[in-house]
């Protein structure tokens, strides 16, 4: 190879190296797509649309929500991992897709959250609450434990489906306390709660936004929340841990992600913009109405959460022998 050719190749490499920062500095120059792994109308979709509206105003470019439901978030996540890492396709995923699926599906999933995605921001968390049918005499978790122990195999609990947080959370609680209520899976939180209301099943660990309106109507009773601290909105509800739940924590979370390889400058810009949006008073008020607790912060929060929750729920899945088709 002659000297002239080497110089040409070296110049080309320098140009290529300098092009990426230049492109990052101009970002965004076109529409941004937020892929959501659930259908329109749910809490994940609503959170994405709140952020999309404000992000579009801040960036001066359209920000659209693209709903890709199905396969326990796998369709949406796989779609984003295959997108160009340029900041124009991002993902709003959850505990289920990022930390539960790897342990639940193993080699059957087509993505690795830690290798194929780049964290942008931890957006929000939402707690669950243990609810029972009014016929269950327990008024707190201690009494529920006694009730379950006195009726081995005779009490059933509902979930939003096999492998969902409402299933894993109860299995976590069962294993920690030696209880054995029978699992009855449904296709979603709403039909599961309907069965609790009807008395076909006796209890459920359900998301607060879905369950508390039914509790307020008197159609079921709330015993405890699944967070490590009491909720400001329901200060009289104790935590599971307060009733001997052994540091129990079942917190559902939402995180914005980008394809792996997205330039750091773009990730930083998205992180700062999303954090600023989540800090706006009216945004916080809207999310508070949805019982979402705003988090925000550095992308490293998401990385750590994926690692710790993946290990935690993989252990629960393995010990409970949970299998999904």
mmCIF file of N, CA and C in Angstrom, residues 206-256:
data_model
loop_
_atom_site.group_PDB
_atom_site.id
_atom_site.type_symbol
_atom_site.label_atom_id
_atom_site.label_comp_id
_atom_site.label_asym_id
_atom_site.label_seq_id
_atom_site.Cartn_x
_atom_site.Cartn_y
_atom_site.Cartn_z
ATOM 1 N N UNK A 206 -52.389 -6.445 43.001
ATOM 2 C CA UNK A 206 -52.733 -5.683 41.798
ATOM 3 C C UNK A 206 -52.111 -4.296 41.818
ATOM 4 N N UNK A 207 -51.963 -3.712 40.634
ATOM 5 C CA UNK A 207 -51.436 -2.352 40.551
ATOM 6 C C UNK A 207 -52.403 -1.383 41.223
ATOM 7 N N UNK A 208 -51.854 -0.431 41.955
ATOM 8 C CA UNK A 208 -52.668 0.537 42.692
ATOM 9 C C UNK A 208 -53.678 1.262 41.805
ATOM 10 N N UNK A 209 -53.286 1.767 40.616
ATOM 11 C CA UNK A 209 -54.264 2.496 39.792
ATOM 12 C C UNK A 209 -55.462 1.649 39.385
ATOM 13 N N UNK A 210 -55.258 0.347 39.235
ATOM 14 C CA UNK A 210 -56.352 -0.533 38.831
ATOM 15 C C UNK A 210 -57.219 -0.961 40.009
ATOM 16 N N UNK A 211 -56.595 -1.154 41.158
ATOM 17 C CA UNK A 211 -57.315 -1.737 42.288
ATOM 18 C C UNK A 211 -57.992 -0.734 43.214
ATOM 19 N N UNK A 212 -57.361 0.408 43.464
ATOM 20 C CA UNK A 212 -57.882 1.302 44.499
ATOM 21 C C UNK A 212 -59.266 1.883 44.205
ATOM 22 N N UNK A 213 -59.627 2.166 42.945
ATOM 23 C CA UNK A 213 -61.008 2.611 42.703
ATOM 24 C C UNK A 213 -62.039 1.567 43.143
ATOM 25 N N UNK A 214 -61.694 0.289 42.998
ATOM 26 C CA UNK A 214 -62.598 -0.785 43.411
ATOM 27 C C UNK A 214 -62.630 -0.915 44.929
ATOM 28 N N UNK A 215 -61.490 -0.641 45.553
ATOM 29 C CA UNK A 215 -61.439 -0.642 47.021
ATOM 30 C C UNK A 215 -62.315 0.477 47.570
ATOM 31 N N UNK A 216 -62.202 1.653 46.963
ATOM 32 C CA UNK A 216 -62.992 2.802 47.421
ATOM 33 C C UNK A 216 -64.489 2.563 47.256
ATOM 34 N N UNK A 217 -64.851 1.743 46.274
ATOM 35 C CA UNK A 217 -66.272 1.458 46.046
ATOM 36 C C UNK A 217 -66.808 0.400 47.007
ATOM 37 N N UNK A 218 -65.910 -0.208 47.782
ATOM 38 C CA UNK A 218 -66.326 -1.216 48.745
ATOM 39 C C UNK A 218 -66.409 -2.626 48.203
ATOM 40 N N UNK A 219 -65.983 -2.807 46.942
ATOM 41 C CA UNK A 219 -66.113 -4.128 46.340
ATOM 42 C C UNK A 219 -64.949 -5.067 46.661
ATOM 43 N N UNK A 220 -63.909 -4.550 47.270
ATOM 44 C CA UNK A 220 -62.820 -5.367 47.784
ATOM 45 C C UNK A 220 -62.104 -4.582 48.870
ATOM 46 N N UNK A 221 -61.250 -5.255 49.621
ATOM 47 C CA UNK A 221 -60.560 -4.617 50.735
ATOM 48 C C UNK A 221 -59.056 -4.611 50.482
ATOM 49 N N UNK A 222 -58.412 -3.489 50.750
ATOM 50 C CA UNK A 222 -56.960 -3.378 50.614
ATOM 51 C C UNK A 222 -56.303 -3.677 51.954
ATOM 52 N N UNK A 223 -55.251 -4.501 51.918
ATOM 53 C CA UNK A 223 -54.556 -4.868 53.155
ATOM 54 C C UNK A 223 -53.205 -4.185 53.311
ATOM 55 N N UNK A 224 -52.449 -4.066 52.216
ATOM 56 C CA UNK A 224 -51.106 -3.493 52.318
ATOM 57 C C UNK A 224 -50.565 -3.155 50.940
ATOM 58 N N UNK A 225 -49.661 -2.186 50.888
ATOM 59 C CA UNK A 225 -48.974 -1.851 49.645
ATOM 60 C C UNK A 225 -47.643 -2.590 49.598
ATOM 61 N N UNK A 226 -47.124 -2.763 48.390
ATOM 62 C CA UNK A 226 -45.948 -3.618 48.210
ATOM 63 C C UNK A 226 -44.632 -2.855 48.140
ATOM 64 N N UNK A 227 -44.657 -1.569 48.451
ATOM 65 C CA UNK A 227 -43.433 -0.772 48.452
ATOM 66 C C UNK A 227 -42.768 -0.831 49.831
ATOM 67 N N UNK A 228 -41.554 -0.289 49.916
ATOM 68 C CA UNK A 228 -40.840 -0.306 51.197
ATOM 69 C C UNK A 228 -41.318 0.799 52.134
ATOM 70 N N UNK A 229 -42.023 1.796 51.569
ATOM 71 C CA UNK A 229 -42.576 2.880 52.388
ATOM 72 C C UNK A 229 -44.059 3.052 52.081
ATOM 73 N N UNK A 230 -44.795 3.595 53.041
ATOM 74 C CA UNK A 230 -46.214 3.867 52.813
ATOM 75 C C UNK A 230 -46.383 4.917 51.718
ATOM 76 N N UNK A 231 -47.523 4.863 51.044
ATOM 77 C CA UNK A 231 -47.799 5.803 49.965
ATOM 78 C C UNK A 231 -48.431 7.074 50.517
ATOM 79 N N UNK A 232 -47.982 8.218 49.989
ATOM 80 C CA UNK A 232 -48.538 9.501 50.434
ATOM 81 C C UNK A 232 -50.037 9.573 50.163
ATOM 82 N N UNK A 233 -50.475 8.962 49.062
ATOM 83 C CA UNK A 233 -51.895 9.005 48.702
ATOM 84 C C UNK A 233 -52.758 8.133 49.618
ATOM 85 N N UNK A 234 -52.150 7.113 50.226
ATOM 86 C CA UNK A 234 -52.896 6.199 51.103
ATOM 87 C C UNK A 234 -52.075 5.946 52.375
ATOM 88 N N UNK A 235 -51.915 6.969 53.193
ATOM 89 C CA UNK A 235 -51.024 6.862 54.364
ATOM 90 C C UNK A 235 -51.466 5.847 55.409
ATOM 91 N N UNK A 236 -52.743 5.480 55.406
ATOM 92 C CA UNK A 236 -53.234 4.523 56.400
ATOM 93 C C UNK A 236 -52.990 3.069 55.994
ATOM 94 N N UNK A 237 -52.578 2.865 54.743
ATOM 95 C CA UNK A 237 -52.298 1.509 54.283
ATOM 96 C C UNK A 237 -50.868 1.135 54.656
ATOM 97 N N UNK A 238 -50.668 0.103 55.463
ATOM 98 C CA UNK A 238 -49.300 -0.302 55.816
ATOM 99 C C UNK A 238 -48.606 -0.984 54.641
ATOM 100 N N UNK A 239 -47.325 -1.180 54.761
ATOM 101 C CA UNK A 239 -46.582 -1.946 53.764
ATOM 102 C C UNK A 239 -46.635 -3.424 54.138
ATOM 103 N N UNK A 240 -46.347 -4.282 53.165
ATOM 104 C CA UNK A 240 -46.281 -5.717 53.447
ATOM 105 C C UNK A 240 -45.196 -5.986 54.490
ATOM 106 N N UNK A 241 -44.081 -5.261 54.373
ATOM 107 C CA UNK A 241 -42.963 -5.463 55.303
ATOM 108 C C UNK A 241 -43.342 -5.153 56.745
ATOM 109 N N UNK A 242 -44.215 -4.184 56.940
ATOM 110 C CA UNK A 242 -44.645 -3.834 58.302
ATOM 111 C C UNK A 242 -45.390 -4.977 58.976
ATOM 112 N N UNK A 243 -45.940 -5.864 58.161
ATOM 113 C CA UNK A 243 -46.711 -6.989 58.704
ATOM 114 C C UNK A 243 -45.924 -8.296 58.629
ATOM 115 N N UNK A 244 -44.604 -8.188 58.716
ATOM 116 C CA UNK A 244 -43.774 -9.389 58.701
ATOM 117 C C UNK A 244 -43.455 -9.896 57.320
ATOM 118 N N UNK A 245 -43.450 -9.005 56.333
ATOM 119 C CA UNK A 245 -43.178 -9.419 54.962
ATOM 120 C C UNK A 245 -41.716 -9.544 54.609
ATOM 121 N N UNK A 246 -40.820 -9.404 55.586
ATOM 122 C CA UNK A 246 -39.384 -9.621 55.378
ATOM 123 C C UNK A 246 -38.817 -8.757 54.252
ATOM 124 N N UNK A 247 -38.867 -7.430 54.416
ATOM 125 C CA UNK A 247 -38.311 -6.486 53.434
ATOM 126 C C UNK A 247 -38.912 -6.681 52.046
ATOM 127 N N UNK A 248 -40.181 -6.978 51.998
ATOM 128 C CA UNK A 248 -40.858 -7.219 50.724
ATOM 129 C C UNK A 248 -40.926 -5.946 49.895
ATOM 130 N N UNK A 249 -40.605 -6.058 48.616
ATOM 131 C CA UNK A 249 -40.693 -4.914 47.698
ATOM 132 C C UNK A 249 -41.077 -5.411 46.313
ATOM 133 N N UNK A 250 -42.243 -4.990 45.844
ATOM 134 C CA UNK A 250 -42.703 -5.328 44.497
ATOM 135 C C UNK A 250 -43.116 -4.020 43.837
ATOM 136 N N UNK A 251 -42.146 -3.366 43.216
ATOM 137 C CA UNK A 251 -42.391 -2.069 42.587
ATOM 138 C C UNK A 251 -42.261 -2.204 41.079
ATOM 139 N N UNK A 252 -43.302 -1.820 40.381
ATOM 140 C CA UNK A 252 -43.312 -1.852 38.916
ATOM 141 C C UNK A 252 -42.717 -0.538 38.419
ATOM 142 N N UNK A 253 -41.837 -0.594 37.407
ATOM 143 C CA UNK A 253 -41.198 0.636 36.936
ATOM 144 C C UNK A 253 -41.195 0.741 35.415
ATOM 145 N N UNK A 254 -40.982 1.977 34.966
ATOM 146 C CA UNK A 254 -40.970 2.311 33.541
ATOM 147 C C UNK A 254 -39.646 2.997 33.212
ATOM 148 N N UNK A 255 -39.029 2.620 32.096
ATOM 149 C CA UNK A 255 -37.754 3.231 31.715
ATOM 150 C C UNK A 255 -37.703 3.493 30.212
ATOM 151 N N UNK A 256 -37.123 4.629 29.860
ATOM 152 C CA UNK A 256 -36.871 4.948 28.455
ATOM 153 C C UNK A 256 -35.526 4.354 28.054
#
